[in-house]
mmCIF file of C-alpha atoms in Angstrom:
data_model
loop_
_atom_site.group_PDB
_atom_site.id
_atom_site.type_symbol
_atom_site.label_atom_id
_atom_site.label_comp_id
_atom_site.label_asym_id
_atom_site.label_seq_id
_atom_site.Cartn_x
_atom_site.Cartn_y
_atom_site.Cartn_z
ATOM 1 C CA MET X 1 16.353 11.549 23.713
ATOM 2 C CA ALA X 2 13.142 12.597 24.090
ATOM 3 C CA PHE X 3 12.985 13.355 20.135
ATOM 4 C CA TYR X 4 13.993 9.337 19.578
ATOM 5 C CA ARG X 5 11.595 8.079 21.911
ATOM 6 C CA ASN X 6 8.876 9.949 21.096
ATOM 7 C CA VAL X 7 9.768 8.707 17.164
ATOM 8 C CA LEU X 8 10.292 4.992 18.724
ATOM 9 C CA VAL X 9 6.680 5.211 20.053
ATOM 10 C CA LEU X 10 4.972 6.122 16.556
ATOM 11 C CA MET X 11 7.058 3.271 14.673
ATOM 12 C CA ILE X 12 6.364 0.933 16.895
ATOM 13 C CA SER X 13 2.377 1.770 17.104
ATOM 14 C CA MET X 14 2.741 1.448 13.192
ATOM 15 C CA ALA X 15 4.465 -1.697 12.940
ATOM 16 C CA LEU X 16 1.880 -2.789 14.951
ATOM 17 C CA LEU X 17 -0.278 -1.750 12.457
ATOM 18 C CA HIS X 18 1.032 -3.287 9.725
ATOM 19 C CA VAL X 19 1.733 -6.680 11.194
ATOM 20 C CA ALA X 20 -2.447 -6.857 11.430
ATOM 21 C CA THR X 21 -2.922 -5.280 7.693
ATOM 22 C CA GLY X 22 -0.692 -8.023 6.788
ATOM 23 C CA GLY X 23 -2.076 -11.162 8.230
ATOM 24 C CA LEU X 24 -5.493 -9.229 6.875
ATOM 25 C CA ALA X 25 -4.369 -9.289 3.499
ATOM 26 C CA VAL X 26 -3.839 -12.928 3.528
ATOM 27 C CA VAL X 27 -6.543 -14.171 6.001
ATOM 28 C CA LEU X 28 -9.458 -12.826 4.432
ATOM 29 C CA PRO X 29 -9.220 -13.570 0.696
ATOM 30 C CA VAL X 30 -8.569 -16.851 1.814
ATOM 31 C CA ALA X 31 -11.767 -16.964 4.288
ATOM 32 C CA MET X 32 -14.021 -15.439 1.799
ATOM 33 C CA ALA X 33 -12.721 -18.375 -0.532
ATOM 34 C CA ALA X 34 -13.459 -21.055 1.946
ATOM 35 C CA ASP X 35 -17.073 -19.955 2.443
ATOM 36 C CA GLN X 36 -17.675 -20.485 -1.316
ATOM 37 C CA TRP X 37 -17.912 -16.320 -2.403
ATOM 38 C CA SER X 38 -18.178 -15.232 -5.512
ATOM 39 C CA GLY X 39 -15.266 -13.121 -7.001
ATOM 40 C CA LEU X 40 -17.356 -10.274 -7.765
ATOM 41 C CA ALA X 41 -18.294 -10.639 -3.704
ATOM 42 C CA ILE X 42 -14.687 -11.140 -2.725
ATOM 43 C CA GLY X 43 -13.281 -8.064 -5.272
ATOM 44 C CA ALA X 44 -16.135 -5.602 -3.637
ATOM 45 C CA VAL X 45 -14.846 -6.487 0.034
ATOM 46 C CA ALA X 46 -10.849 -5.471 -1.626
ATOM 47 C CA ALA X 47 -12.573 -2.376 -3.234
ATOM 48 C CA ALA X 48 -14.522 -1.332 0.101
ATOM 49 C CA TYR X 49 -11.218 -1.229 1.919
ATOM 50 C CA ALA X 50 -9.705 1.104 -0.458
ATOM 51 C CA GLY X 51 -12.937 3.487 -0.636
ATOM 52 C CA GLY X 52 -12.814 3.353 3.208
ATOM 53 C CA PHE X 53 -8.956 4.878 2.959
ATOM 54 C CA MET X 54 -9.980 7.254 0.785
ATOM 55 C CA ALA X 55 -12.642 8.985 2.169
ATOM 56 C CA GLY X 56 -10.752 8.785 5.952
ATOM 57 C CA ALA X 57 -7.388 9.895 4.101
ATOM 58 C CA ILE X 58 -9.681 13.246 2.545
ATOM 59 C CA TYR X 59 -11.084 13.845 5.933
ATOM 60 C CA ALA X 60 -8.475 12.804 8.708
ATOM 61 C CA PRO X 61 -7.079 16.385 8.908
ATOM 62 C CA ARG X 62 -10.519 17.960 9.843
ATOM 63 C CA PHE X 63 -10.842 14.952 12.432
ATOM 64 C CA ILE X 64 -7.068 15.437 13.883
ATOM 65 C CA ALA X 65 -7.959 18.931 14.530
ATOM 66 C CA ARG X 66 -11.215 18.273 16.200
ATOM 67 C CA VAL X 67 -9.846 15.692 18.580
ATOM 68 C CA GLY X 68 -6.110 15.886 18.991
ATOM 69 C CA HIS X 69 -3.559 13.342 17.212
ATOM 70 C CA ILE X 70 -3.730 10.814 20.511
ATOM 71 C CA ARG X 71 -7.691 10.676 20.263
ATOM 72 C CA ALA X 72 -7.829 10.449 16.836
ATOM 73 C CA PHE X 73 -5.252 7.595 16.517
ATOM 74 C CA ALA X 74 -6.927 5.937 19.925
ATOM 75 C CA ALA X 75 -10.791 6.516 18.425
ATOM 76 C CA SER X 76 -9.450 4.659 14.835
ATOM 77 C CA ALA X 77 -7.414 1.720 16.134
ATOM 78 C CA GLY X 78 -10.296 0.895 19.063
ATOM 79 C CA VAL X 79 -12.354 0.655 15.715
ATOM 80 C CA ALA X 80 -10.046 -1.081 13.675
ATOM 81 C CA ALA X 81 -9.303 -3.834 16.583
ATOM 82 C CA ALA X 82 -13.232 -4.032 16.982
ATOM 83 C CA VAL X 83 -14.081 -4.514 12.878
ATOM 84 C CA THR X 84 -11.276 -7.086 12.740
ATOM 85 C CA LEU X 85 -12.923 -9.191 15.424
ATOM 86 C CA VAL X 86 -16.426 -8.763 14.131
ATOM 87 C CA LEU X 87 -15.054 -10.397 10.953
ATOM 88 C CA GLY X 88 -14.305 -13.836 12.795
ATOM 89 C CA LEU X 89 -17.155 -13.622 13.967
ATOM 90 C CA ASP X 90 -19.655 -14.294 10.792
ATOM 91 C CA THR X 91 -19.209 -14.375 7.064
ATOM 92 C CA GLN X 92 -22.100 -12.461 5.767
ATOM 93 C CA ALA X 93 -21.236 -10.008 3.061
ATOM 94 C CA LEU X 94 -22.888 -7.166 3.357
ATOM 95 C CA LEU X 95 -21.069 -7.103 7.278
ATOM 96 C CA TRP X 96 -17.708 -7.975 5.752
ATOM 97 C CA PHE X 97 -18.293 -5.293 3.359
ATOM 98 C CA LEU X 98 -19.009 -2.018 5.971
ATOM 99 C CA ALA X 99 -16.287 -3.468 8.236
ATOM 100 C CA ARG X 100 -13.731 -3.009 5.650
ATOM 101 C CA PHE X 101 -14.590 -0.094 4.938
ATOM 102 C CA ALA X 102 -14.587 1.015 8.401
ATOM 103 C CA PHE X 103 -11.175 -0.348 8.999
ATOM 104 C CA GLY X 104 -10.003 1.588 5.399
ATOM 105 C CA CYS X 105 -11.001 4.608 7.230
ATOM 106 C CA SER X 106 -9.497 4.007 10.641
ATOM 107 C CA THR X 107 -5.897 2.803 9.167
ATOM 108 C CA ALA X 108 -6.378 6.067 7.021
ATOM 109 C CA VAL X 109 -6.607 8.570 9.982
ATOM 110 C CA MET X 110 -3.905 6.744 11.794
ATOM 111 C CA PHE X 111 -1.512 6.660 9.020
ATOM 112 C CA ALA X 112 -2.059 10.506 8.861
ATOM 113 C CA VAL X 113 -1.712 10.703 12.599
ATOM 114 C CA ALA X 114 1.788 9.072 12.641
ATOM 115 C CA ASP X 115 2.835 10.493 9.264
ATOM 116 C CA SER X 116 1.684 14.544 10.675
ATOM 117 C CA TRP X 117 3.230 13.433 13.841
ATOM 118 C CA ILE X 118 6.935 12.308 12.811
ATOM 119 C CA ALA X 119 6.774 15.482 10.178
ATOM 120 C CA ASP X 120 6.517 17.647 13.218
ATOM 121 C CA VAL X 121 8.905 16.648 15.135
ATOM 122 C CA THR X 122 11.622 15.658 13.309
ATOM 123 C CA PRO X 123 14.155 18.098 12.134
ATOM 124 C CA ALA X 124 14.507 18.659 8.593
ATOM 125 C CA ASN X 125 17.857 17.631 8.036
ATOM 126 C CA ARG X 126 17.324 14.223 9.594
ATOM 127 C CA ARG X 127 13.832 13.944 8.076
ATOM 128 C CA GLY X 128 15.460 12.168 5.159
ATOM 129 C CA SER X 129 16.718 9.042 7.090
ATOM 130 C CA VAL X 130 13.934 9.144 10.117
ATOM 131 C CA PHE X 131 11.165 8.536 7.342
ATOM 132 C CA SER X 132 13.517 5.828 6.034
ATOM 133 C CA ILE X 133 13.673 3.723 8.456
ATOM 134 C CA TYR X 134 9.896 4.640 9.247
ATOM 135 C CA GLN X 135 8.847 3.425 5.652
ATOM 136 C CA ILE X 136 11.154 0.030 6.721
ATOM 137 C CA ALA X 137 9.248 -0.341 10.075
ATOM 138 C CA GLY X 138 6.302 -0.599 8.206
ATOM 139 C CA ARG X 139 7.316 -2.699 5.448
ATOM 140 C CA ALA X 140 8.377 -5.066 7.961
ATOM 141 C CA GLY X 141 5.412 -5.416 9.896
ATOM 142 C CA LEU X 142 3.941 -6.701 6.653
ATOM 143 C CA VAL X 143 6.297 -9.130 5.870
ATOM 144 C CA ILE X 144 6.257 -10.747 9.830
ATOM 145 C CA GLY X 145 2.109 -10.252 9.472
ATOM 146 C CA PRO X 146 2.012 -13.075 6.813
ATOM 147 C CA PHE X 147 4.475 -15.068 8.857
ATOM 148 C CA LEU X 148 2.538 -15.151 12.261
ATOM 149 C CA LEU X 149 -0.019 -16.774 10.633
ATOM 150 C CA ALA X 150 2.210 -19.928 8.775
ATOM 151 C CA VAL X 151 2.673 -21.323 12.873
ATOM 152 C CA PRO X 152 1.443 -24.880 12.600
ATOM 153 C CA GLY X 153 -2.196 -24.951 13.082
ATOM 154 C CA MET X 154 -2.966 -21.485 12.276
ATOM 155 C CA ASP X 155 -6.668 -21.610 10.883
ATOM 156 C CA LEU X 156 -8.894 -18.620 10.485
ATOM 157 C CA THR X 157 -10.431 -18.109 13.380
ATOM 158 C CA ARG X 158 -7.267 -18.180 15.174
ATOM 159 C CA ALA X 159 -5.513 -15.555 12.812
ATOM 160 C CA PHE X 160 -8.740 -12.905 13.427
ATOM 161 C CA LEU X 161 -7.983 -13.475 16.698
ATOM 162 C CA LEU X 162 -4.295 -12.701 16.428
ATOM 163 C CA ILE X 163 -4.726 -9.957 14.282
ATOM 164 C CA GLY X 164 -7.352 -8.480 16.335
ATOM 165 C CA VAL X 165 -4.628 -8.819 19.304
ATOM 166 C CA PHE X 166 -2.296 -6.981 17.100
ATOM 167 C CA MET X 167 -4.564 -3.845 15.989
ATOM 168 C CA ALA X 168 -4.948 -3.383 19.819
ATOM 169 C CA LEU X 169 -1.480 -3.294 20.777
ATOM 170 C CA ALA X 170 -1.049 -0.356 17.996
ATOM 171 C CA LEU X 171 -2.928 1.834 20.589
ATOM 172 C CA VAL X 172 -0.610 1.253 23.599
ATOM 173 C CA PRO X 173 2.767 3.074 22.659
ATOM 174 C CA ILE X 174 1.240 6.321 21.175
ATOM 175 C CA THR X 175 -1.279 6.776 23.627
ATOM 176 C CA ALA X 176 1.849 5.980 26.166
ATOM 177 C CA THR X 177 3.571 9.594 25.063
ATOM 178 C CA ARG X 178 4.028 12.418 27.247
ATOM 179 C CA LYS X 179 5.091 14.608 24.260
ATOM 180 C CA ASP X 180 2.873 17.270 23.407
ATOM 181 C CA GLN X 181 0.441 16.981 20.625
ATOM 182 C CA PRO X 182 1.591 18.539 17.118
ATOM 183 C CA ARG X 183 -0.166 21.031 14.792
ATOM 184 C CA ALA X 184 -2.829 19.140 12.908
ATOM 185 C CA PRO X 185 -2.186 18.411 8.896
ATOM 186 C CA ARG X 186 -3.705 20.636 6.602
ATOM 187 C CA PRO X 187 -3.340 18.948 3.044
ATOM 188 C CA VAL X 188 -4.338 21.140 0.169
ATOM 189 C CA MET X 189 -6.495 18.707 -2.422
ATOM 190 C CA ILE X 190 -5.375 19.128 -6.530
ATOM 191 C CA MET X 191 -7.576 17.121 -8.363
ATOM 192 C CA PRO X 192 -6.605 14.480 -10.919
ATOM 193 C CA SER X 193 -7.637 16.048 -13.575
ATOM 194 C CA LYS X 194 -4.724 18.899 -13.006
ATOM 195 C CA LEU X 195 -2.276 16.297 -12.184
ATOM 196 C CA ILE X 196 -2.701 14.859 -15.648
ATOM 197 C CA GLN X 197 -1.965 18.179 -17.140
ATOM 198 C CA ILE X 198 1.223 18.160 -14.884
ATOM 199 C CA ALA X 199 2.291 15.085 -15.008
ATOM 200 C CA PRO X 200 0.213 12.296 -16.857
ATOM 201 C CA ALA X 201 3.068 9.773 -16.746
ATOM 202 C CA ALA X 202 2.824 9.972 -12.868
ATOM 203 C CA ALA X 203 -1.010 9.629 -12.972
ATOM 204 C CA ALA X 204 -1.157 6.579 -15.168
ATOM 205 C CA SER X 205 1.486 4.987 -13.110
ATOM 206 C CA VAL X 206 -0.028 5.125 -9.488
ATOM 207 C CA PHE X 207 -3.571 4.828 -11.437
ATOM 208 C CA ALA X 208 -2.201 1.359 -12.560
ATOM 209 C CA ALA X 209 -0.548 0.634 -9.367
ATOM 210 C CA GLY X 210 -3.870 0.968 -7.764
ATOM 211 C CA MET X 211 -5.481 -1.171 -10.613
ATOM 212 C CA VAL X 212 -3.204 -3.608 -10.617
ATOM 213 C CA ASN X 213 -1.581 -4.704 -7.149
ATOM 214 C CA SER X 214 -4.949 -3.997 -5.458
ATOM 215 C CA GLY X 215 -7.156 -6.207 -7.822
ATOM 216 C CA LEU X 216 -4.726 -9.017 -7.754
ATOM 217 C CA LEU X 217 -3.208 -9.030 -4.652
ATOM 218 C CA ALA X 218 -7.326 -9.681 -3.203
ATOM 219 C CA PHE X 219 -6.430 -13.033 -5.356
ATOM 220 C CA VAL X 220 -2.881 -14.109 -4.656
ATOM 221 C CA PRO X 221 -3.749 -15.808 -1.252
ATOM 222 C CA ILE X 222 -6.443 -17.792 -2.892
ATOM 223 C CA TRP X 223 -4.328 -19.171 -5.662
ATOM 224 C CA ALA X 224 -1.682 -19.425 -3.370
ATOM 225 C CA GLU X 225 -3.172 -21.901 -0.756
ATOM 226 C CA ARG X 226 -4.700 -23.752 -3.818
ATOM 227 C CA LEU X 227 -0.943 -24.624 -4.760
ATOM 228 C CA GLY X 228 -0.387 -26.618 -1.915
ATOM 229 C CA LEU X 229 -3.683 -28.782 -2.155
ATOM 230 C CA PRO X 230 -4.219 -32.309 -3.255
ATOM 231 C CA GLU X 231 -6.162 -32.324 -6.953
ATOM 232 C CA GLY X 232 -9.838 -31.863 -6.504
ATOM 233 C CA GLU X 233 -9.380 -30.833 -2.964
ATOM 234 C CA THR X 234 -11.410 -27.015 -2.002
ATOM 235 C CA LEU X 235 -10.602 -24.922 0.291
ATOM 236 C CA THR X 236 -12.334 -25.039 3.804
ATOM 237 C CA SER X 237 -12.758 -22.794 6.784
ATOM 238 C CA GLY X 238 -11.916 -25.119 9.111
ATOM 239 C CA MET X 239 -8.541 -26.090 7.898
ATOM 240 C CA ALA X 240 -5.292 -24.523 8.562
ATOM 241 C CA LEU X 241 -3.360 -21.944 6.480
ATOM 242 C CA GLY X 242 -0.996 -22.886 4.198
ATOM 243 C CA ALA X 243 0.800 -21.670 1.261
ATOM 244 C CA ALA X 244 -0.598 -17.922 1.392
ATOM 245 C CA PRO X 245 1.619 -16.548 4.247
ATOM 246 C CA LEU X 246 4.548 -17.657 2.645
ATOM 247 C CA VAL X 247 3.605 -15.993 -0.764
ATOM 248 C CA MET X 248 2.232 -13.082 0.715
ATOM 249 C CA ALA X 249 5.480 -12.492 3.354
ATOM 250 C CA ALA X 250 7.641 -13.196 -0.631
ATOM 251 C CA ILE X 251 5.822 -10.636 -2.297
ATOM 252 C CA TYR X 252 6.990 -7.974 0.376
ATOM 253 C CA VAL X 253 10.337 -8.891 0.539
ATOM 254 C CA ALA X 254 10.693 -8.791 -3.104
ATOM 255 C CA ALA X 255 9.287 -5.177 -2.766
ATOM 256 C CA MET X 256 10.875 -3.999 0.089
ATOM 257 C CA ALA X 257 14.496 -5.425 -1.706
ATOM 258 C CA SER X 258 13.625 -3.664 -4.945
ATOM 259 C CA GLN X 259 12.442 0.044 -4.224
ATOM 260 C CA TRP X 260 15.582 1.660 -3.902
ATOM 261 C CA PRO X 261 18.002 0.130 -6.305
ATOM 262 C CA ALA X 262 14.966 0.948 -8.963
ATOM 263 C CA GLY X 263 14.151 4.478 -7.511
ATOM 264 C CA LYS X 264 17.824 5.366 -7.340
ATOM 265 C CA LEU X 265 18.014 3.896 -10.904
ATOM 266 C CA SER X 266 15.060 6.474 -12.287
ATOM 267 C CA ASP X 267 17.615 9.210 -10.640
ATOM 268 C CA ARG X 268 19.828 8.701 -13.615
ATOM 269 C CA MET X 269 17.598 7.983 -16.234
ATOM 270 C CA ASP X 270 14.222 8.527 -17.850
ATOM 271 C CA ARG X 271 11.776 7.537 -15.371
ATOM 272 C CA ARG X 272 8.586 6.905 -17.239
ATOM 273 C CA LEU X 273 11.646 4.122 -19.076
ATOM 274 C CA VAL X 274 12.296 2.820 -15.431
ATOM 275 C CA ILE X 275 8.467 2.345 -14.722
ATOM 276 C CA ALA X 276 8.262 0.840 -18.314
ATOM 277 C CA GLY X 277 10.977 -1.893 -17.771
ATOM 278 C CA LEU X 278 9.033 -2.910 -14.663
ATOM 279 C CA ALA X 279 5.445 -2.833 -15.856
ATOM 280 C CA GLY X 280 6.865 -4.801 -18.782
ATOM 281 C CA THR X 281 8.730 -7.529 -16.482
ATOM 282 C CA ALA X 282 5.853 -7.832 -14.413
ATOM 283 C CA GLY X 283 3.428 -7.887 -17.193
ATOM 284 C CA ALA X 284 5.417 -10.918 -18.721
ATOM 285 C CA ILE X 285 5.712 -12.763 -14.944
ATOM 286 C CA THR X 286 2.026 -12.558 -14.692
ATOM 287 C CA LEU X 287 1.423 -13.917 -18.495
ATOM 288 C CA LEU X 288 3.690 -16.706 -17.169
ATOM 289 C CA LEU X 289 1.491 -17.282 -14.211
ATOM 290 C CA MET X 290 -1.601 -16.939 -16.495
ATOM 291 C CA VAL X 291 0.062 -20.083 -18.582
ATOM 292 C CA PHE X 292 1.230 -22.235 -15.895
ATOM 293 C CA VAL X 293 -1.493 -21.457 -13.665
ATOM 294 C CA ASP X 294 -0.783 -24.179 -10.766
ATOM 295 C CA PRO X 295 3.356 -23.933 -11.343
ATOM 296 C CA GLY X 296 3.849 -25.909 -7.652
ATOM 297 C CA LEU X 297 4.617 -23.999 -4.677
ATOM 298 C CA THR X 298 8.162 -23.830 -5.398
ATOM 299 C CA LEU X 299 8.109 -22.541 -8.903
ATOM 300 C CA GLY X 300 4.973 -20.500 -8.108
ATOM 301 C CA LEU X 301 6.818 -18.953 -5.004
ATOM 302 C CA ILE X 302 10.105 -17.595 -7.060
ATOM 303 C CA LEU X 303 7.685 -16.188 -9.586
ATOM 304 C CA ILE X 304 5.052 -14.389 -7.618
ATOM 305 C CA ALA X 305 8.020 -12.889 -5.616
ATOM 306 C CA LEU X 306 9.976 -12.059 -9.471
ATOM 307 C CA TRP X 307 6.202 -10.151 -9.743
ATOM 308 C CA GLY X 308 6.149 -8.470 -6.572
ATOM 309 C CA GLY X 309 9.983 -6.890 -6.970
ATOM 310 C CA THR X 310 8.174 -5.522 -9.974
ATOM 311 C CA ALA X 311 4.719 -4.789 -9.946
ATOM 312 C CA LEU X 312 4.398 -3.506 -6.363
ATOM 313 C CA ILE X 313 6.989 -0.328 -7.127
ATOM 314 C CA HIS X 314 5.487 2.003 -9.130
ATOM 315 C CA TYR X 315 3.901 4.576 -6.854
ATOM 316 C CA GLY X 316 6.841 5.792 -5.535
ATOM 317 C CA ILE X 317 8.933 6.075 -8.989
ATOM 318 C CA GLY X 318 5.535 7.841 -10.074
ATOM 319 C CA VAL X 319 5.884 10.258 -6.537
ATOM 320 C CA ALA X 320 9.361 11.160 -8.139
ATOM 321 C CA HIS X 321 8.622 11.817 -11.765
ATOM 322 C CA ALA X 322 5.394 13.916 -10.916
ATOM 323 C CA ASN X 323 7.723 16.398 -8.681
ATOM 324 C CA ASP X 324 10.157 16.741 -11.691
ATOM 325 C CA ARG X 325 7.035 18.122 -13.262
ATOM 326 C CA ALA X 326 5.594 19.960 -11.333
ATOM 327 C CA GLU X 327 5.932 23.570 -9.603
ATOM 328 C CA PRO X 328 7.473 23.982 -5.690
ATOM 329 C CA GLU X 329 4.158 25.406 -4.808
ATOM 330 C CA ASP X 330 2.108 22.494 -6.469
ATOM 331 C CA LEU X 331 4.279 20.060 -4.199
ATOM 332 C CA PRO X 332 1.889 20.072 -1.225
ATOM 333 C CA GLY X 333 -1.619 19.312 -3.246
ATOM 334 C CA LEU X 334 -0.022 17.133 -5.658
ATOM 335 C CA ALA X 335 0.787 14.387 -3.153
ATOM 336 C CA SER X 336 -3.319 14.392 -2.256
ATOM 337 C CA SER X 337 -3.737 14.247 -5.950
ATOM 338 C CA LEU X 338 -1.401 10.935 -5.830
ATOM 339 C CA LEU X 339 -2.885 9.854 -3.397
ATOM 340 C CA LEU X 340 -6.866 9.875 -4.028
ATOM 341 C CA THR X 341 -5.400 8.847 -7.802
ATOM 342 C CA TRP X 342 -3.755 5.427 -6.691
ATOM 343 C CA ALA X 343 -6.995 5.121 -4.508
ATOM 344 C CA ILE X 344 -9.501 5.097 -7.387
ATOM 345 C CA GLY X 345 -7.285 2.707 -9.102
ATOM 346 C CA SER X 346 -7.436 0.599 -6.044
ATOM 347 C CA VAL X 347 -11.073 0.698 -5.826
ATOM 348 C CA ILE X 348 -11.798 0.143 -9.580
ATOM 349 C CA GLY X 349 -8.954 -3.104 -10.074
ATOM 350 C CA PRO X 350 -10.420 -5.715 -7.542
ATOM 351 C CA PHE X 351 -14.137 -5.383 -8.978
ATOM 352 C CA VAL X 352 -12.411 -6.265 -12.441
ATOM 353 C CA ALA X 353 -10.191 -8.618 -10.941
ATOM 354 C CA GLY X 354 -13.320 -9.988 -9.372
ATOM 355 C CA ALA X 355 -15.558 -9.991 -12.240
ATOM 356 C CA PHE X 356 -12.443 -12.277 -14.166
ATOM 357 C CA TYR X 357 -12.014 -14.345 -11.582
ATOM 358 C CA ALA X 358 -15.981 -15.226 -11.824
ATOM 359 C CA SER X 359 -15.330 -15.876 -15.198
ATOM 360 C CA PRO X 360 -14.670 -19.334 -16.716
ATOM 361 C CA MET X 361 -11.216 -18.510 -16.949
ATOM 362 C CA GLY X 362 -10.875 -18.229 -12.883
ATOM 363 C CA MET X 363 -7.234 -17.103 -11.846
ATOM 364 C CA ARG X 364 -6.299 -17.444 -15.442
ATOM 365 C CA GLY X 365 -8.840 -14.306 -16.169
ATOM 366 C CA VAL X 366 -7.151 -12.459 -13.231
ATOM 367 C CA PHE X 367 -3.498 -12.962 -14.116
ATOM 368 C CA LEU X 368 -4.658 -11.930 -17.862
ATOM 369 C CA TYR X 369 -6.461 -8.778 -16.828
ATOM 370 C CA ALA X 370 -3.138 -7.649 -14.281
ATOM 371 C CA ALA X 371 -0.369 -8.611 -17.948
ATOM 372 C CA VAL X 372 -3.167 -6.064 -20.190
ATOM 373 C CA CYS X 373 -2.801 -3.567 -17.414
ATOM 374 C CA LEU X 374 0.679 -3.938 -17.034
ATOM 375 C CA PHE X 375 1.733 -3.922 -21.033
ATOM 376 C CA ALA X 376 -0.479 -1.014 -21.458
ATOM 377 C CA LEU X 377 1.205 0.975 -18.361
ATOM 378 C CA THR X 378 4.529 -0.257 -20.367
ATOM 379 C CA GLY X 379 2.941 1.162 -23.935
ATOM 380 C CA LEU X 380 2.075 4.701 -22.677
ATOM 381 C CA MET X 381 5.618 5.099 -20.702
ATOM 382 C CA PHE X 382 7.035 4.402 -23.916
ATOM 383 C CA ILE X 383 4.164 6.861 -25.741
ATOM 384 C CA ARG X 384 5.607 10.008 -23.042
ATOM 385 C CA SER X 385 8.871 9.120 -23.296
ATOM 386 C CA ARG X 386 8.837 9.939 -26.923
ATOM 387 C CA VAL X 387 6.473 13.396 -26.630
ATOM 388 C CA LYS X 388 8.279 14.857 -24.046
ATOM 389 C CA PRO X 389 11.837 14.936 -23.378
ATOM 390 C CA ALA X 390 13.565 13.608 -19.649
ATOM 391 C CA ALA X 391 13.139 16.868 -16.798
ATOM 392 C CA PRO X 392 16.810 17.270 -17.053
ATOM 393 C CA LYS X 393 19.240 15.547 -14.474
ATOM 394 C CA ASP X 394 19.694 18.573 -12.635
ATOM 395 C CA GLU X 395 15.891 19.765 -12.096
ATOM 396 C CA ARG X 396 15.107 16.295 -10.876
ATOM 397 C CA GLU X 397 14.127 15.385 -7.263
ATOM 398 C CA ASP X 398 15.994 13.177 -5.855
ATOM 399 C CA PHE X 399 14.412 9.395 -4.826
ATOM 400 C CA LYS X 400 12.440 8.976 -1.813
ATOM 401 C CA ASP X 401 11.135 5.243 -1.075
ATOM 402 C CA ILE X 402 7.074 6.147 -0.750
ATOM 403 C CA ARG X 403 4.238 3.920 -0.016
ATOM 404 C CA ALA X 404 0.475 4.881 -0.317
ATOM 405 C CA THR X 405 0.061 5.787 3.132
ATOM 406 C CA SER X 406 -1.323 9.732 3.780
ATOM 407 C CA PRO X 407 -0.326 12.420 1.790
ATOM 408 C CA VAL X 408 0.886 14.275 4.978
ATOM 409 C CA LEU X 409 4.462 11.956 4.442
ATOM 410 C CA ALA X 410 4.862 12.933 0.641
ATOM 411 C CA GLU X 411 4.451 16.588 1.929
ATOM 412 C CA ALA X 412 6.547 16.952 4.179
ATOM 413 C CA GLU X 413 9.288 14.989 2.411
ATOM 414 C CA GLU X 414 8.675 17.473 -0.576
ATOM 415 C CA THR X 415 9.107 20.046 1.358
ATOM 416 C CA ALA X 416 11.820 19.078 4.381
ATOM 417 C CA GLY X 417 14.563 21.053 2.087
ATOM 418 C CA TYR X 418 12.648 24.215 2.200
ATOM 419 C CA ASP X 419 11.893 24.258 5.410
ATOM 420 C CA SER X 420 15.495 24.408 6.475
ATOM 421 C CA GLY X 421 16.429 26.829 3.695
ATOM 422 C CA GLU X 422 18.603 24.490 1.847
ATOM 423 C CA PRO X 423 18.410 20.731 -0.081
ATOM 424 C CA GLU X 424 18.648 18.011 2.524
#
């Protein structure tokens, strides 16, 4: 029972964190658009989060080793809650850039704490089921966050306050546990250049996931809010939130529903062809959104949900493909390299998307940018499948539903079978 209680408090804390981050994914772009920010400024703030997350993921093991898991989590959650509330005080661009960088650093540490703690306390023969529940709890938080902002009368000021409350509440469960703290994580880094040598298709997949998803999601809430506005009306900071919470929730629900079936399909055929099919479908949907940029709420909701169900699941399949190609001794460092590659794409993507948004094309340009990247990934996957055959089925790792959080979770899942002396 003690084991389940300690895992449960970690999952509750992380679910609350995901509620906050899911809410911020809606509020931030809408608030910046309401304040008439340029596309480049909006993209820069989105990139700041990714840059902070990358820096935090690299520094987290040393920080946790120095102060311990609980203090590291408490300090990071406190900073994340504080900067979230600061966002509601002013809309000065430099302040928001620094606040989002700090938020990215803080959440990376929180993920590293939770991932390493669960990996340490969970027996190897239970890790598969426990990690699956952990991932579901996080995704459920991402869905709940936007829905909380969809209540009537919710404006931007109230939204920032509510999100700050959930960030502060994430502190409570994990700091109240009586369990001894686990060993500090010590991830080993493989640089992206070696990842390209080991599995170029995996490197391209996770890089494109960062480029496209971070870039497009920085502007989708703005597009969604304008779906429900009368012609000629613009966003203002005092108006209630409209369609954006529902649209973002639909994206996350669709991604949750499609991740596992697509991953299991990739266990049975060449993973690169699965990635190609998903990327090609997502590219076609973004082209439709570019042409029919204001399709109305119902059709827009359907199209963007289909996009989420195809575009947001490259990371896990890319990780699985990299595992198929790597030697066992490379697996721990490989997880860090995959995360770093994704983070680099997530820094670049919002800047490029912001430049397109600032162009005369506006949101059409953002969808065009995403479509070009997705079609390029599709072509590359087909080329790689012709150049090098797929790994034999008996040498493939089973698909594991992994998101880009911290390398610790991926490392633990990759090595779980070795810890027990037998496959999981």
